[in-house]
Amino acid sequence: MAPFCHQKVLGLESMESTSEALFGVSAERLTKMRRYRKLKDQVAAKAISAGGVGVIFAICLIFFYLLYEVLPLFLPASMEERSSLTHYQVEDPYFTVLEEQGQVALAVDKVRGPVFYNARSGELVEQPQLPVDQPITAFSKDAPGTRSFALGFADGSVLIQKPSYHIEYGATTQDKTVVPSITYPLGEEPISVLEGEAVAHLAYRESGDRVRIVAANAAGELFMKDFAKTESFLSDEVELEEIDRVQLPSASGTLNKVLLSLDQRWLFLVENQRRVEVMDLRNPVADMRVDIAEVVSGDTRITVSDFLLGGFSLLLADTQGVISQWFVTYNEANAPHLVKVRSLTLEEGTPITTLQTEHRRKGFIAGDAAGNVGLFNTTAEREVKDEKISAEPIRWIAMSPRGDSVLFKAQQEAPRNFYIHNEHPEVSWHSMWNKVWYERYEEPTFTWQSSSASNDFEPKFSLMPLTFGTMKAAFYAMLVAVPLAICGAIYTAYFMAPSLRTKVKPTIELMEAMPTVILGFLAGLWLAPLVEAHLAGVTSILVLTPIFIITAAFLWSRLPREISTRVPDGYVPVILIPVVVLAGALSMWLSDPIEMAFFNGSMRDWVSHDLGIDFDQRNSLVVGLAMGFAVIPTIFSITEDAIFAVPKGLTQGSLALGATPWQTLVRVVMPTASPGIFSALMIGLGRAVGETMIVLMATGNTPIMDMNIFEGLRTLSANIAVEMPEAEVDSTHFRILFLSGLVLFIFTFMVNTTAEVVRQRLREKYGSL
């Protein structure tokens, strides 16, 4: 045992002496260093893994946050019954509506006139006395925002009334009482429209300082009166001065309803419960009748007719459960005619009995003879909610201006109060990605217009123009960047002298550090006017530069050998710098002579007038040049690294076997480097798609779909940057902008995933070279 232990000790001593001789440290110290190195490797591996997981977590967090903001757009509407109006006593109203707070309802009774009652219980709140001792024979309402309505009487007079609501607060701000009253915006004195004849049908519009009333008698004769309204500066008194009284062409059939558009131009006559006659009140009387449209066919009959918000589109409901939207447009002969835009169905085959339009959106609520009610939006062209609330026909519907409180009255039942949650009815996949026929448009279009000065505005949230603009900007940027970046990277990595490469590569990579806001500033304020003023010169650069380069190469090849060999190998491209500068300078100098010789002094005017191509100063050409300059460093750097990383043994072996440098480049170097080159292209594309400041400052920010290189555009990212500060939090506009961000996120994810899949396959294919 002793000899063995002695040998072991001698072995350890020899190991220590060997480690000291080889590494200059003892074996014990070397063991500690190895343990410490292993510990550092483990810590580094854990940290890198944690960092990778953190990146994945952050990306997932961004995705789910975007999804959280976007999901409410697609949640269905809901209805919740709150109370039954057991004390309701109005028998047969012309019209019923709720006030803003949803506490008080107004019913215009056919006998008593306006009656205010509690919207939760039905108890009578106020019944103003009419200043006219005549039976009510007709009713008409003005635009929802004005709240005014007109009553026609048996003596041919018309009285304009308007509900007013005063809020009285209690001990707290939540304790408030709505006190209603009736006002007379045009005075308490009735306006004489028909001479001694009962008003059978009535249409009334008030716009600015002009009031127009159209009334029909029992025989179907139509009379129009126009008044100028003058308001006193010292009091609230209003004076009316009659401007004109015109007898309009009589109805062509049995008159069911008279409707006057908000702009006081178009008069719609619903006749025989199956057709609509259109009159243009701006024409002479003999030419007023412009169209008679048969809106239903067969045994189908119109049951309800009303205006959509804005007073331009007609909603016509029929006995088949269909509600169709119609408005006036112009045909190829520039003649106005009534056109059917879309149809929505509540319950097929069940007659619609009542309809109420929303006060602030292009939507409506309809009820039918089977007790079904449905919420619809015309822009989204969809039914938002459909629910059966009674077994009896729905007689009338009343809605608050906010659209969150609704009263439904079935045939023999007491009215019922419902709370409605319907935040984003105007959004659907159809309205965002398909053509939509918007009100007053000639045809269906892709349109983005998120806001307007008008309260009757129809939001247009089509993402197609923005997505198209994003792809268009990326296409022209890549068209400029890819050839320059790829060819420059090939030459720098494969042909250029190492000493020159160490200067060129860092210089190009430093371009990536330039803030894009500077590039956008230069593109918008310097490059765009330069391109506009010297369009012929800019175009000439694209032609003259290749010609000059090819000519210079030809002349260089013809130089005596003793002269050409004086330039070191790999430094030949330096000679092209003055050639390219000369081509650019000559092109710009020749710009004016070229325009005078070939384009009558202005190439821009020639493009616009002779070719019929629209030209905007800030256009896609400017974006392509500026954004291409920003993308070049990214593509160049990654491509150059990929080509330079090709093992030298491959190129040397190819050359040794007799291949030329170009054959080696095309058949060996490029396939081997193709995974890196493809990654460079995809990363460059992602950069171009997500670019914001350049497209924001260098384009006209016009969301149009036109591939014309001289037209502007608007991208998804630029749209978010422009409109997000103005968007109301949690509004439809706000969430649509988040949806734009989600679309960009998904597109970038798909591009990167595709790039990685293709890169891996290319590596597998060419990894054996």
XYZ file of C-alpha atoms in Angstrom, residues 223-569:
347
model
C -96.870 73.439 -52.788
C -93.476 74.759 -51.723
C -92.769 77.858 -49.677
C -89.334 79.356 -49.057
C -88.603 81.774 -46.226
C -85.607 83.893 -45.270
C -84.903 83.728 -41.549
C -83.577 86.791 -39.723
C -82.527 86.591 -36.089
C -82.532 89.668 -33.870
C -79.222 90.656 -32.273
C -80.948 92.034 -29.168
C -83.381 89.188 -28.505
C -84.178 85.639 -29.479
C -86.948 86.703 -31.820
C -86.905 85.378 -35.363
C -88.537 87.039 -38.333
C -89.590 85.104 -41.420
C -89.844 86.712 -44.806
C -91.569 84.757 -47.528
C -89.328 84.517 -50.583
C -91.317 82.349 -52.942
C -94.387 80.157 -53.208
C -94.356 77.531 -55.972
C -96.869 74.902 -56.970
C -94.850 71.818 -57.761
C -95.766 69.093 -60.249
C -98.403 66.828 -58.759
C -97.617 63.311 -57.669
C -97.914 60.655 -60.377
C -99.684 58.234 -58.059
C -101.189 57.842 -54.631
C -98.921 59.782 -52.318
C -97.672 57.886 -49.246
C -94.919 60.171 -47.947
C -93.021 63.350 -48.832
C -89.316 63.596 -47.964
C -87.060 66.633 -48.466
C -83.283 66.235 -48.485
C -81.130 68.118 -45.996
C -79.704 70.445 -48.667
C -83.305 71.349 -49.663
C -82.675 70.267 -53.230
C -84.139 66.795 -53.698
C -87.785 66.013 -53.061
C -88.719 62.329 -52.820
C -92.325 61.224 -53.226
C -93.160 57.690 -52.106
C -96.111 56.608 -54.238
C -98.402 53.586 -54.439
C -96.196 51.866 -51.821
C -93.900 50.681 -54.584
C -92.086 53.550 -56.302
C -90.243 56.771 -55.568
C -90.510 59.927 -57.637
C -87.532 62.292 -57.526
C -87.749 66.054 -58.075
C -84.864 68.482 -58.399
C -86.163 71.682 -56.800
C -83.369 73.763 -58.383
C -84.815 73.204 -61.845
C -87.696 75.115 -63.367
C -91.075 73.690 -62.405
C -91.553 71.991 -65.770
C -88.208 70.194 -65.441
C -88.298 69.300 -61.747
C -89.355 65.673 -62.191
C -86.066 63.871 -62.971
C -86.718 60.216 -62.148
C -89.408 57.719 -61.186
C -87.888 54.538 -59.767
C -89.744 51.284 -59.191
C -88.045 50.279 -55.941
C -89.956 47.015 -55.336
C -91.404 44.381 -57.645
C -94.224 41.846 -57.662
C -96.471 41.871 -54.607
C -93.860 43.536 -52.429
C -94.873 46.881 -50.927
C -92.996 49.674 -49.157
C -93.969 49.769 -45.488
C -91.577 52.365 -44.000
C -89.531 55.171 -45.554
C -87.143 57.582 -43.874
C -83.839 59.386 -44.295
C -80.545 58.033 -43.073
C -78.424 60.435 -41.011
C -77.406 63.309 -43.278
C -80.755 63.647 -45.010
C -79.547 62.407 -48.392
C -79.949 58.604 -48.458
C -83.382 57.009 -48.396
C -84.103 53.915 -46.338
C -87.005 51.937 -47.789
C -88.355 48.952 -45.857
C -90.774 46.493 -47.435
C -93.048 43.573 -46.767
C -90.266 41.022 -47.441
C -88.182 42.137 -44.467
C -85.654 44.007 -46.649
C -84.376 47.514 -45.900
C -82.673 49.079 -48.942
C -80.582 52.238 -49.177
C -81.059 54.574 -52.128
C -79.610 57.918 -53.108
C -79.335 60.207 -56.122
C -76.303 59.890 -58.367
C -75.508 60.770 -61.977
C -75.366 58.422 -64.943
C -73.055 58.584 -67.974
C -75.265 61.266 -69.547
C -74.866 63.374 -66.375
C -78.539 62.945 -65.598
C -79.587 62.428 -61.951
C -81.302 59.190 -61.080
C -82.130 57.194 -57.964
C -79.834 54.213 -57.463
C -80.022 51.299 -55.066
C -76.817 51.097 -53.045
C -77.318 48.089 -50.766
C -79.929 45.892 -49.117
C -80.093 44.557 -45.575
C -82.530 41.934 -44.313
C -83.968 41.577 -40.822
C -86.110 38.455 -41.152
C -86.764 37.224 -44.666
C -90.438 37.270 -45.616
C -91.556 39.220 -42.513
C -92.793 42.790 -43.146
C -90.878 45.650 -41.546
C -93.250 47.674 -39.389
C -91.059 50.492 -38.062
C -87.605 51.972 -38.447
C -85.570 54.515 -36.515
C -82.293 56.000 -37.748
C -79.379 56.783 -35.439
C -78.663 60.427 -34.652
C -74.869 60.367 -34.979
C -73.976 57.341 -37.115
C -74.980 55.820 -40.411
C -77.053 53.145 -38.738
C -80.637 52.343 -37.867
C -82.876 50.012 -35.851
C -85.748 48.180 -37.488
C -88.651 46.157 -36.110
C -90.915 43.707 -37.930
C -94.333 42.092 -37.668
C -92.948 39.052 -35.804
C -91.480 41.052 -32.918
C -87.871 40.961 -34.174
C -85.615 43.985 -33.878
C -82.290 44.452 -35.632
C -79.423 46.916 -35.431
C -77.816 47.722 -38.786
C -75.016 49.863 -40.141
C -75.044 50.864 -43.787
C -71.325 51.658 -44.158
C -70.285 48.274 -42.764
C -73.191 46.729 -44.705
C -74.026 44.347 -41.894
C -76.543 43.484 -39.240
C -74.943 44.260 -35.904
C -77.581 42.665 -33.682
C -80.768 40.645 -34.234
C -83.051 39.719 -31.364
C -86.672 38.695 -30.897
C -88.152 40.772 -28.069
C -91.885 40.116 -28.537
C -94.402 37.825 -30.167
C -96.347 40.844 -31.470
C -95.512 43.373 -34.212
C -93.237 46.253 -33.238
C -95.218 49.509 -33.577
C -92.521 52.099 -32.988
C -88.916 52.538 -31.839
C -87.386 55.520 -30.015
C -83.651 56.088 -29.660
C -81.479 58.491 -27.682
C -78.917 60.652 -29.553
C -76.086 58.615 -28.023
C -77.570 55.401 -29.354
C -77.329 53.608 -25.992
C -80.973 53.855 -24.844
C -83.868 52.555 -26.934
C -87.601 52.157 -26.398
C -89.496 49.400 -28.203
C -93.308 49.349 -28.372
C -95.010 46.136 -29.443
C -98.634 45.972 -30.531
C -100.491 45.309 -27.247
C -97.583 45.549 -24.821
C -96.240 48.436 -22.807
C -93.086 50.059 -24.176
C -89.841 48.549 -22.901
C -86.585 50.336 -22.201
C -83.367 48.668 -23.363
C -79.726 49.517 -22.872
C -77.674 48.910 -26.029
C -73.917 48.473 -26.131
C -72.879 49.053 -29.728
C -69.523 50.834 -29.830
C -68.112 50.113 -33.288
C -70.887 49.216 -35.738
C -69.237 50.912 -38.729
C -66.341 48.418 -38.802
C -66.441 45.131 -40.683
C -64.084 43.133 -42.869
C -66.136 44.319 -45.833
C -65.749 48.028 -45.000
C -61.990 47.683 -44.386
C -60.907 45.475 -47.280
C -63.632 45.688 -49.968
C -64.990 48.527 -52.036
C -67.771 50.444 -50.319
C -70.335 52.666 -51.995
C -70.254 55.725 -49.775
C -72.986 58.309 -49.740
C -72.774 60.843 -52.617
C -70.034 58.861 -54.377
C -70.394 57.950 -58.031
C -69.386 54.316 -57.477
C -67.952 51.959 -54.841
C -64.392 52.890 -53.892
C -61.525 52.155 -51.520
C -61.363 55.282 -49.363
C -59.690 56.347 -46.145
C -61.186 59.485 -44.572
C -61.389 59.279 -40.818
C -62.830 62.672 -39.918
C -64.702 65.675 -41.241
C -66.145 68.983 -40.084
C -69.700 67.718 -40.574
C -71.651 65.892 -37.873
C -73.320 63.840 -40.612
C -69.975 62.538 -41.828
C -69.732 58.911 -42.902
C -66.410 57.479 -41.629
C -64.384 55.744 -44.302
C -61.984 53.249 -42.768
C -60.751 51.302 -45.769
C -57.256 49.963 -45.078
C -56.665 49.072 -48.718
C -55.310 52.510 -49.805
C -52.907 52.535 -46.833
C -51.751 48.965 -47.432
C -51.378 49.698 -51.136
C -49.376 52.839 -50.327
C -47.121 50.843 -48.012
C -46.419 48.259 -50.712
C -45.971 50.950 -53.351
C -43.421 52.884 -51.287
C -41.543 49.675 -50.458
C -41.577 48.594 -54.114
C -40.027 51.802 -55.447
C -37.530 51.947 -52.570
C -36.420 48.376 -53.233
C -36.318 49.107 -56.977
C -33.732 51.788 -56.275
C -31.865 50.079 -53.419
C -31.560 46.423 -54.461
C -29.496 46.760 -57.669
C -27.147 49.344 -56.150
C -26.731 47.575 -52.811
C -26.338 44.035 -54.181
C -23.966 44.994 -57.000
C -21.964 47.248 -54.690
C -21.683 44.478 -52.108
C -20.548 41.940 -54.721
C -17.818 44.190 -56.022
C -16.702 45.319 -52.565
C -16.490 41.800 -51.130
C -15.146 39.949 -54.160
C -13.222 42.286 -56.456
C -12.175 45.321 -54.439
C -8.703 45.668 -52.962
C -8.661 44.966 -49.206
C -7.189 48.381 -48.389
C -9.960 50.136 -50.329
C -12.614 47.832 -48.855
C -11.659 48.893 -45.330
C -12.597 52.455 -46.303
C -15.658 51.864 -48.494
C -17.553 49.404 -46.275
C -17.494 51.478 -43.056
C -18.419 54.603 -45.025
C -21.541 52.981 -46.478
C -22.478 51.443 -43.120
C -22.210 54.883 -41.501
C -25.002 56.032 -43.825
C -27.370 53.836 -41.800
C -26.753 56.001 -38.746
C -28.242 59.047 -40.455
C -31.670 59.847 -38.877
C -34.489 59.189 -41.276
C -36.111 62.467 -40.259
C -33.145 64.244 -41.856
C -33.580 62.211 -45.031
C -37.303 63.004 -45.021
C -36.575 66.690 -44.471
C -34.109 66.778 -47.364
C -36.432 64.750 -49.597
C -39.442 66.961 -48.939
C -37.805 70.404 -49.019
C -34.870 69.911 -51.402
C -35.189 66.760 -53.500
C -38.907 67.061 -54.373
C -38.635 70.634 -55.770
C -35.404 69.649 -57.539
C -37.054 66.683 -59.271
C -40.049 68.826 -60.238
C -37.908 71.643 -61.665
C -35.436 69.329 -63.453
C -37.522 66.271 -64.283
C -35.810 65.896 -67.654
C -32.405 66.041 -65.982
C -33.314 63.442 -63.379
C -34.622 61.176 -66.128
C -31.461 61.763 -68.171
C -29.299 60.619 -65.263
C -30.888 57.174 -65.507
C -29.913 57.027 -69.190
C -26.575 58.835 -69.343
C -24.955 57.260 -66.274
C -24.924 53.664 -67.675
C -23.807 54.996 -71.057
C -20.923 56.933 -69.500
C -19.871 53.945 -67.378
C -19.899 51.550 -70.333
C -18.015 54.072 -72.467
C -15.435 54.605 -69.730
C -14.974 50.837 -69.386
C -14.527 50.478 -73.140
C -11.951 53.267 -73.277
C -10.121 51.815 -70.291
C -9.877 48.446 -72.017
C -8.287 50.145 -75.052
C -5.610 51.973 -73.081
C -2.000 50.808 -73.505
C -1.036 48.207 -70.954
C 1.747 50.318 -69.486
C -0.840 52.984 -68.578
C -3.655 50.727 -67.261
C -1.286 48.708 -65.079
C -0.270 51.817 -63.179
C -3.612 51.619 -61.298
C -3.339 48.997 -58.565
C -5.614 45.975 -58.777
